XYZ file of C-alpha atoms in Angstrom:
557
model
C -72.810 -58.662 14.139
C -72.702 -62.202 13.307
C -72.464 -65.524 15.050
C -68.903 -67.241 15.460
C -67.056 -69.959 17.075
C -68.286 -72.391 19.728
C -69.285 -70.300 22.741
C -71.449 -68.024 20.382
C -69.652 -64.913 21.224
C -70.887 -61.916 19.441
C -68.398 -60.568 16.818
C -67.593 -57.096 15.971
C -66.044 -56.700 12.307
C -64.558 -53.494 11.153
C -63.726 -53.399 7.296
C -61.623 -50.197 6.856
C -60.563 -48.806 3.691
C -56.946 -49.821 4.242
C -55.660 -46.440 3.670
C -54.162 -46.162 7.280
C -52.458 -49.663 6.973
C -51.434 -49.319 3.208
C -48.350 -51.025 2.788
C -44.980 -49.149 1.695
C -44.294 -49.419 -2.039
C -41.723 -51.880 -3.270
C -38.412 -50.511 -2.728
C -39.420 -48.362 0.259
C -38.410 -49.978 3.438
C -39.593 -47.824 6.006
C -40.215 -49.780 9.055
C -44.007 -50.486 9.537
C -45.241 -49.883 13.008
C -48.549 -51.788 13.480
C -49.746 -49.673 16.425
C -49.624 -46.450 14.478
C -51.755 -48.047 11.687
C -54.511 -49.389 13.872
C -57.228 -47.222 12.243
C -56.865 -49.298 9.048
C -56.551 -52.816 10.467
C -59.728 -55.283 10.281
C -60.649 -56.204 13.645
C -62.866 -59.087 14.835
C -63.963 -59.252 18.415
C -66.937 -58.778 20.860
C -67.595 -54.999 20.607
C -70.252 -54.950 23.286
C -68.168 -56.621 25.822
C -64.949 -54.475 24.861
C -66.928 -51.303 25.182
C -68.202 -51.973 28.612
C -64.577 -52.517 29.770
C -62.981 -49.822 27.614
C -64.989 -46.830 27.174
C -62.705 -44.949 24.585
C -62.794 -48.096 22.337
C -59.013 -48.063 21.458
C -57.226 -50.997 20.684
C -53.928 -49.870 21.571
C -52.182 -48.443 24.692
C -49.009 -48.254 26.740
C -48.758 -51.236 28.891
C -46.324 -51.586 31.725
C -45.240 -55.025 32.994
C -42.184 -55.203 35.476
C -41.357 -51.556 35.113
C -41.150 -51.789 31.250
C -43.788 -50.091 29.067
C -44.480 -50.926 25.473
C -46.728 -49.098 23.074
C -48.903 -52.158 22.577
C -52.080 -53.719 20.611
C -54.502 -54.460 23.408
C -57.346 -56.181 21.946
C -59.892 -58.002 23.924
C -59.854 -61.763 24.345
C -60.737 -63.548 21.950
C -59.866 -61.294 18.930
C -58.135 -61.012 15.510
C -56.386 -58.045 13.975
C -55.525 -58.173 10.282
C -53.178 -56.056 8.534
C -52.122 -55.785 4.820
C -48.541 -55.044 4.365
C -45.636 -55.065 1.869
C -42.781 -57.489 3.008
C -39.420 -55.990 2.236
C -36.244 -57.653 1.431
C -34.427 -59.071 4.535
C -37.460 -58.758 6.457
C -37.772 -59.396 10.180
C -41.180 -58.997 12.349
C -40.263 -57.820 15.935
C -42.761 -57.716 18.800
C -43.258 -58.672 22.519
C -45.999 -60.606 23.982
C -47.180 -60.553 27.605
C -50.386 -60.714 29.696
C -51.360 -59.547 32.970
C -54.327 -59.774 35.085
C -55.429 -56.559 36.879
C -54.635 -56.709 40.717
C -53.527 -60.303 40.384
C -50.019 -62.147 40.416
C -51.075 -64.762 37.944
C -53.379 -65.574 35.199
C -56.938 -67.277 35.460
C -56.169 -69.128 32.136
C -53.358 -69.668 29.804
C -53.239 -66.850 27.017
C -52.690 -68.000 23.367
C -50.804 -65.685 20.902
C -50.950 -66.526 17.177
C -49.697 -65.103 13.972
C -51.039 -66.077 10.497
C -49.743 -65.109 7.258
C -51.926 -65.279 3.915
C -49.968 -64.437 0.523
C -53.132 -64.927 -1.394
C -53.212 -68.769 -1.523
C -53.531 -70.753 1.870
C -53.200 -68.855 5.240
C -50.240 -70.256 7.409
C -49.418 -70.069 11.039
C -46.005 -68.477 11.312
C -45.967 -67.987 15.130
C -47.757 -69.505 18.142
C -47.025 -69.389 21.857
C -49.068 -69.837 24.955
C -48.433 -67.640 28.119
C -48.781 -69.913 30.961
C -50.851 -68.603 34.229
C -47.579 -68.329 36.174
C -45.833 -66.023 33.494
C -47.923 -63.059 33.947
C -46.458 -59.573 34.052
C -43.607 -60.279 31.803
C -42.563 -59.186 28.364
C -41.229 -61.682 26.001
C -39.341 -60.481 23.133
C -39.914 -62.363 19.861
C -38.750 -62.227 16.285
C -40.518 -63.784 13.097
C -38.343 -64.293 9.898
C -40.844 -63.664 7.035
C -37.981 -64.128 4.327
C -40.212 -66.530 2.254
C -42.733 -63.870 1.595
C -40.031 -61.305 0.781
C -41.282 -58.830 -2.058
C -44.996 -59.875 -1.627
C -47.829 -58.281 -0.248
C -49.421 -60.410 2.496
C -52.283 -60.045 5.161
C -50.939 -60.692 8.583
C -53.277 -61.516 11.356
C -52.583 -61.173 15.071
C -54.817 -63.563 16.958
C -55.235 -63.734 20.803
C -57.380 -66.038 22.824
C -57.770 -67.734 26.142
C -56.394 -71.358 26.472
C -58.227 -74.043 28.527
C -58.987 -73.478 32.099
C -58.393 -75.943 34.716
C -60.332 -76.776 37.969
C -63.235 -74.662 36.855
C -67.006 -76.416 36.840
C -68.129 -76.721 33.240
C -71.431 -75.080 34.112
C -69.785 -71.844 34.957
C -69.720 -69.286 31.948
C -66.326 -68.640 30.333
C -66.681 -65.039 30.119
C -63.722 -62.606 29.939
C -65.951 -60.110 31.776
C -65.104 -62.161 34.876
C -61.459 -62.630 33.683
C -59.948 -59.118 33.545
C -56.996 -60.145 31.402
C -54.972 -57.746 29.363
C -53.184 -59.630 26.542
C -50.716 -57.229 24.649
C -48.624 -57.260 21.470
C -45.854 -55.080 22.549
C -44.396 -52.799 19.872
C -44.784 -55.099 16.627
C -42.805 -53.730 13.947
C -42.012 -55.021 10.380
C -38.617 -53.924 9.020
C -35.935 -54.833 6.686
C -32.613 -55.554 8.692
C -30.561 -54.572 5.861
C -32.259 -51.436 4.773
C -30.131 -48.191 5.217
C -31.364 -45.370 7.394
C -30.860 -41.834 5.746
C -31.989 -39.983 9.105
C -29.227 -39.957 11.732
C -29.776 -41.991 14.776
C -30.354 -39.593 17.950
C -28.966 -40.345 21.357
C -29.632 -38.467 24.325
C -27.371 -39.476 27.555
C -28.188 -37.798 30.855
C -25.736 -38.157 33.519
C -27.564 -37.622 36.918
C -25.805 -34.940 39.247
C -22.848 -35.065 37.084
C -21.165 -31.403 37.785
C -19.374 -29.752 34.946
C -16.206 -28.931 37.013
C -15.515 -32.494 37.861
C -14.818 -33.543 34.179
C -11.593 -33.275 32.459
C -12.997 -31.613 29.492
C -13.911 -28.752 31.680
C -10.608 -28.534 33.280
C -10.830 -30.848 36.174
C -7.402 -32.108 37.526
C -8.506 -35.772 38.463
C -9.021 -38.264 35.771
C -12.682 -38.865 36.095
C -13.952 -38.724 32.635
C -11.305 -39.793 30.147
C -13.832 -41.573 27.766
C -16.056 -38.673 27.639
C -13.218 -36.169 27.127
C -12.230 -38.307 24.148
C -15.579 -38.178 22.800
C -15.541 -34.538 23.236
C -12.741 -33.829 20.655
C -15.546 -35.125 18.090
C -17.961 -32.708 19.398
C -18.960 -29.097 20.213
C -18.403 -28.363 23.964
C -20.930 -25.998 25.440
C -18.968 -24.253 28.312
C -21.916 -22.475 29.729
C -24.723 -24.586 29.611
C -27.505 -24.157 32.215
C -30.034 -26.521 33.786
C -33.734 -25.474 33.939
C -33.933 -26.602 37.686
C -31.981 -28.199 40.344
C -33.498 -31.457 40.485
C -34.356 -34.544 38.329
C -38.101 -34.430 37.290
C -38.389 -30.984 35.973
C -35.053 -30.877 34.371
C -35.434 -33.950 32.177
C -39.122 -32.742 31.377
C -37.356 -29.606 29.924
C -34.978 -31.456 27.938
C -37.828 -33.436 26.107
C -40.440 -30.472 25.995
C -38.319 -27.538 25.210
C -40.175 -25.626 28.094
C -39.205 -24.477 31.445
C -40.804 -26.243 34.443
C -43.617 -23.821 35.060
C -44.472 -24.045 31.638
C -44.587 -27.946 31.145
C -46.056 -28.316 34.565
C -44.613 -31.745 35.394
C -43.764 -32.034 39.187
C -43.985 -34.306 42.188
C -47.673 -33.425 42.308
C -48.709 -33.597 38.561
C -47.883 -35.780 35.548
C -47.081 -34.241 31.931
C -50.298 -33.078 30.507
C -51.001 -34.739 27.155
C -51.496 -31.271 25.431
C -47.540 -30.671 26.017
C -45.447 -31.287 22.893
C -43.142 -34.284 23.853
C -40.051 -35.009 21.829
C -40.409 -39.074 21.884
C -44.112 -38.572 20.548
C -42.785 -36.320 17.669
C -39.847 -38.597 16.696
C -42.160 -41.750 16.842
C -44.706 -39.817 14.632
C -41.851 -39.426 12.205
C -40.802 -43.073 12.207
C -38.274 -43.179 14.688
C -38.074 -46.313 16.977
C -38.219 -44.411 20.399
C -36.545 -46.317 23.307
C -35.939 -45.126 26.870
C -33.873 -46.644 29.717
C -34.083 -44.862 32.902
C -32.607 -45.338 36.339
C -34.714 -43.401 38.974
C -38.484 -43.042 39.865
C -38.335 -39.256 38.907
C -37.872 -40.264 35.490
C -40.486 -42.932 35.501
C -43.707 -43.671 33.852
C -45.612 -42.276 36.975
C -44.833 -38.714 36.040
C -45.638 -39.413 32.178
C -41.927 -40.072 30.897
C -42.915 -42.871 28.935
C -45.429 -41.182 26.686
C -44.451 -41.357 22.925
C -41.772 -44.095 23.775
C -42.278 -47.374 21.898
C -40.427 -48.983 24.683
C -39.602 -47.389 28.129
C -37.911 -49.116 30.915
C -37.007 -48.189 34.585
C -34.238 -50.138 35.967
C -34.427 -51.765 39.430
C -30.644 -51.946 39.565
C -29.300 -48.715 38.113
C -25.605 -49.336 37.697
C -24.135 -48.075 34.691
C -23.060 -51.330 33.261
C -26.802 -52.491 33.412
C -27.901 -49.334 31.438
C -25.147 -50.038 28.992
C -26.063 -53.990 28.569
C -29.571 -52.964 27.936
C -28.774 -50.227 25.664
C -26.536 -52.668 23.387
C -29.762 -54.880 23.369
C -31.534 -52.086 21.710
C -28.774 -51.346 19.290
C -28.654 -54.795 18.158
C -32.454 -55.145 17.994
C -33.048 -51.909 15.878
C -31.137 -52.892 12.688
C -33.113 -51.338 9.861
C -34.852 -48.709 12.006
C -33.848 -44.905 12.557
C -33.399 -44.832 16.552
C -33.922 -42.305 19.348
C -32.287 -43.567 22.310
C -32.610 -41.934 25.787
C -30.168 -43.260 28.482
C -30.257 -41.958 32.152
C -27.417 -42.915 34.251
C -27.783 -42.714 38.097
C -24.226 -43.419 39.405
C -22.997 -39.939 40.545
C -26.130 -39.607 42.799
C -26.289 -40.088 46.514
C -25.415 -42.597 48.029
C -21.835 -42.466 46.655
C -20.983 -46.120 46.663
C -18.598 -46.910 43.965
C -17.658 -50.559 42.903
C -14.881 -51.850 45.004
C -12.362 -51.498 42.155
C -12.958 -47.801 42.251
C -13.595 -46.858 45.932
C -9.959 -45.724 46.457
C -9.391 -44.415 42.978
C -8.989 -40.938 44.183
C -7.812 -41.280 47.993
C -7.689 -43.800 50.811
C -11.152 -45.484 51.658
C -12.701 -43.586 54.458
C -12.851 -45.305 57.649
C -16.571 -44.992 58.086
C -18.192 -44.744 54.611
C -21.828 -45.131 56.019
C -21.275 -42.350 58.707
C -19.966 -40.039 56.277
C -22.841 -40.649 53.823
C -25.335 -40.269 56.607
C -23.880 -36.804 57.286
C -24.797 -35.845 53.764
C -28.405 -37.460 54.003
C -28.931 -35.709 57.086
C -27.689 -32.447 55.798
C -25.138 -31.952 58.625
C -22.058 -29.660 58.601
C -18.684 -31.484 58.029
C -16.491 -31.457 60.856
C -13.532 -30.181 58.568
C -12.819 -29.910 55.015
C -11.317 -33.438 55.153
C -14.887 -34.844 55.238
C -15.533 -32.794 51.995
C -12.502 -34.193 50.077
C -13.596 -37.771 51.509
C -17.301 -37.099 49.849
C -16.057 -35.690 46.889
C -13.367 -38.790 46.197
C -16.421 -41.187 46.340
C -18.392 -39.044 44.160
C -15.252 -38.770 41.632
C -15.081 -42.543 41.823
C -18.768 -43.052 40.790
C -18.248 -40.934 38.046
C -14.875 -42.454 36.878
C -16.849 -46.008 37.032
C -19.563 -44.625 34.945
C -17.298 -42.639 32.303
C -15.908 -46.435 31.537
C -19.251 -47.869 30.860
C -20.354 -44.759 28.573
C -16.940 -45.558 26.832
C -18.144 -49.261 26.407
C -21.220 -47.950 24.854
C -19.643 -45.827 22.553
C -17.229 -48.118 21.237
C -19.948 -50.517 20.423
C -21.703 -47.703 18.472
C -18.440 -47.574 16.380
C -18.179 -51.341 15.905
C -21.811 -51.284 14.800
C -21.059 -48.526 12.171
C -23.475 -46.466 13.976
C -21.357 -43.731 15.683
C -20.272 -41.537 12.978
C -23.670 -40.601 11.364
C -25.446 -40.349 14.805
C -26.335 -37.139 16.585
C -25.246 -37.775 20.330
C -25.706 -35.366 23.307
C -24.283 -36.021 26.426
C -25.488 -33.791 29.432
C -26.489 -33.811 33.233
C -29.907 -32.777 34.692
C -27.914 -30.671 37.213
C -24.960 -30.700 39.399
C -24.350 -31.390 43.076
C -23.558 -29.566 46.379
C -20.475 -30.334 48.567
C -21.507 -27.699 51.068
C -20.334 -24.729 49.208
C -23.744 -22.940 50.337
C -24.337 -24.674 53.501
C -25.985 -27.528 51.602
C -25.138 -31.027 50.404
C -26.891 -32.763 47.433
C -29.237 -30.765 45.150
C -32.589 -29.453 45.059
C -33.581 -26.204 46.808
C -30.997 -23.925 45.607
C -30.031 -22.423 42.355
C -26.111 -21.613 42.679
C -23.815 -22.670 39.848
C -22.414 -26.057 41.401
C -26.329 -27.105 40.670
C -27.166 -25.180 37.535
C -24.028 -25.110 35.436
C -24.088 -28.461 33.699
C -21.971 -30.466 31.050
C -23.324 -30.362 27.486
C -21.441 -32.008 24.729
C -23.008 -32.289 21.162
C -21.546 -34.576 18.476
C -23.366 -33.939 15.178
C -23.270 -36.420 12.631
C -19.836 -36.837 10.914
C -18.567 -34.626 13.772
C -19.350 -31.314 12.065
C -18.982 -28.884 13.753
C -16.959 -29.317 16.704
C -14.944 -27.028 19.000
C -16.012 -24.957 22.034
C -18.997 -22.701 22.516
C -19.128 -19.902 24.990
C -22.392 -18.388 24.890
C -24.871 -19.428 27.530
C -27.515 -22.062 26.398
C -30.193 -23.995 28.267
C -31.752 -27.481 28.416
C -34.694 -26.318 26.804
C -32.564 -25.874 23.438
C -31.881 -29.990 23.505
C -35.657 -30.441 22.339
C -35.431 -28.373 18.929
C -31.936 -29.617 18.419
C -32.981 -33.308 18.374
C -36.075 -32.395 16.224
C -33.741 -30.729 13.705
C -31.547 -33.408 13.638
C -34.489 -35.476 12.520
C -35.531 -33.090 9.984
C -38.677 -31.922 11.971
C -39.608 -28.212 12.483
C -40.254 -27.380 16.114
C -43.834 -26.756 17.356
C -42.872 -23.289 17.910
C -41.006 -20.756 16.045
C -39.486 -19.469 19.105
C -37.440 -22.467 19.930
C -33.857 -22.855 18.649
C -31.466 -25.341 18.308
C -28.149 -25.352 19.996
C -26.631 -23.078 17.235
C -24.003 -25.428 15.694
C -21.455 -22.930 17.143
C -22.652 -20.438 14.783
C -23.995 -18.056 17.429
C -27.252 -17.713 15.924
C -30.276 -17.074 18.085
C -28.260 -16.337 21.151
C -30.310 -15.437 24.248
C -29.672 -12.780 26.555
C -30.822 -14.840 29.841
C -31.015 -18.190 30.461
C -33.586 -19.022 33.288
C -33.731 -21.640 36.072
C -36.326 -22.465 38.803
C -37.005 -24.687 41.621
C -40.395 -24.893 43.648
C -41.131 -26.828 47.003
C -44.352 -26.797 48.961
C -44.091 -27.039 52.674
C -47.030 -27.054 55.258
C -46.282 -23.360 55.931
C -45.696 -21.996 52.679
C -44.909 -22.344 48.751
C -41.339 -21.254 48.167
C -39.929 -20.721 44.498
C -36.534 -19.815 43.564
C -35.804 -18.071 40.013
C -32.417 -17.398 38.594
C -31.807 -15.290 35.436
C -28.115 -15.843 33.996
C -26.439 -13.798 31.369
C -22.748 -13.923 30.045
C -21.647 -11.750 32.992
C -24.187 -11.565 35.648
C -26.640 -14.004 37.566
C -29.750 -13.017 39.417
C -31.571 -15.159 41.961
C -34.964 -14.167 43.435
C -36.576 -15.928 46.223
C -40.470 -15.820 46.439
C -42.929 -17.233 48.863
C -46.801 -17.628 48.653
C -49.817 -19.680 50.002
C -48.959 -23.483 50.362
C -50.682 -26.056 48.139
C -50.248 -24.475 44.798
C -46.801 -24.529 42.924
C -47.320 -21.518 41.013
C -48.677 -19.274 43.842
C -45.299 -18.044 44.959
C -45.285 -14.352 44.041
C -43.894 -12.288 47.020
C -40.161 -11.610 46.716
C -38.383 -12.298 50.123
C -34.726 -12.243 49.078
C -32.613 -11.284 46.020
C -29.125 -12.123 45.151
C -26.662 -10.741 42.323
C -23.659 -12.291 40.984
């Protein structure tokens, strides 16, 4: 401890060995993610005060502002964090800044962010910005050009402090204990914008509720997916892909964990446990920039989806054009970094309200669209097949609109020179029912209209490609992306999607769905092989999603 600046705030000083933040050797232009090197930083701040607020003593955490989560450096106020780094050629320092006060819409005082650079002579201020009191809860993206120091080893100091307060008696102590302000440096990374990336970019595109049999590549007669069909010519098309469940949350978790829902445990009632291996976390630890753009609450931070992502955003206007606009920003801002990008599109999901230019694409506009959609929402039987056809036409129009936007994204990848070398997976979390078994929409059944899904995989340089007829499951996406990154899966029992070779074929693919009602817990489990599908319905005591064990119905197809 030592005395410091005016105010006589106690100072905690950590003089680390710098092994954790040792800079890359000259010529090695791997991006430097500062949050991943916190253990090797010099840190100056009030340790006693900080420990009283944050018991774990960590100087970083995921921080969410305006539905966007960023893995951030979160030191107390005031503080300094200093890293020793090697500045590569064509360097760019990227980060966000933001401040929030828990439970308040505004800040009690401005927050000042400064960045100093020391190349061994005189430290210089290379960035300074003040977040005004009215600008709380907003991420502000920033870049700093460090070209002047290219090729040098420097010390970078991230400094945060509170600005001048107003209308507060001077006799009142200026204590951050009374001002619970969280000041965050969001996902700071130093990279070379011209450095080549040897590993492929990894892109996972999930199309919520998209039925495989409503796509041209799977034989549909309507032109709903011409751009995805074109993409499929460069890829492997899996003709018998099976979802892990019949609704959004568990299926996406199975993609990102490689585990069935009963094993990863994430549900409406429980977040993903930190002990479960999670794809973005593995990729981030291997040097990937991990970014997720999602469109629905069941793929949100509330259930742990943001874990391991450097940036994770849930959109409040989840139209496909907004998803693509945000994705293109990510591509432009990720030069010099190998990227894992997760995109979640929501357009085919109920309510089926395609843009005006698409609403009559596959038939005349229904006279009463609202009444038609209310029929679906209320689970009412259709008066005739006409209403089913009208609902399908709206659904197909949503799909066609989304397909065009996905085409725009793929074209941008090509223009940026990223398409050919990328591993791109296009799939769906589940399908959609149009009253085939007395149900609309999805969730509480496991029939093929829900569990047969599209799965199209383009490996780097489009090798291999063609069709693949053996059954595969969503859990295979996890090891496939790890393999693409050159990472061994955490379990030898996991397998990648086979590259069309037929290796590691499973005899059966499982799906499951569970729901809890006041009177009982109900679970459906299906086993699907090449020729057969078995569905069992089980019930048990309410309140426990794993309590269903008594079989009440069996179906064999």
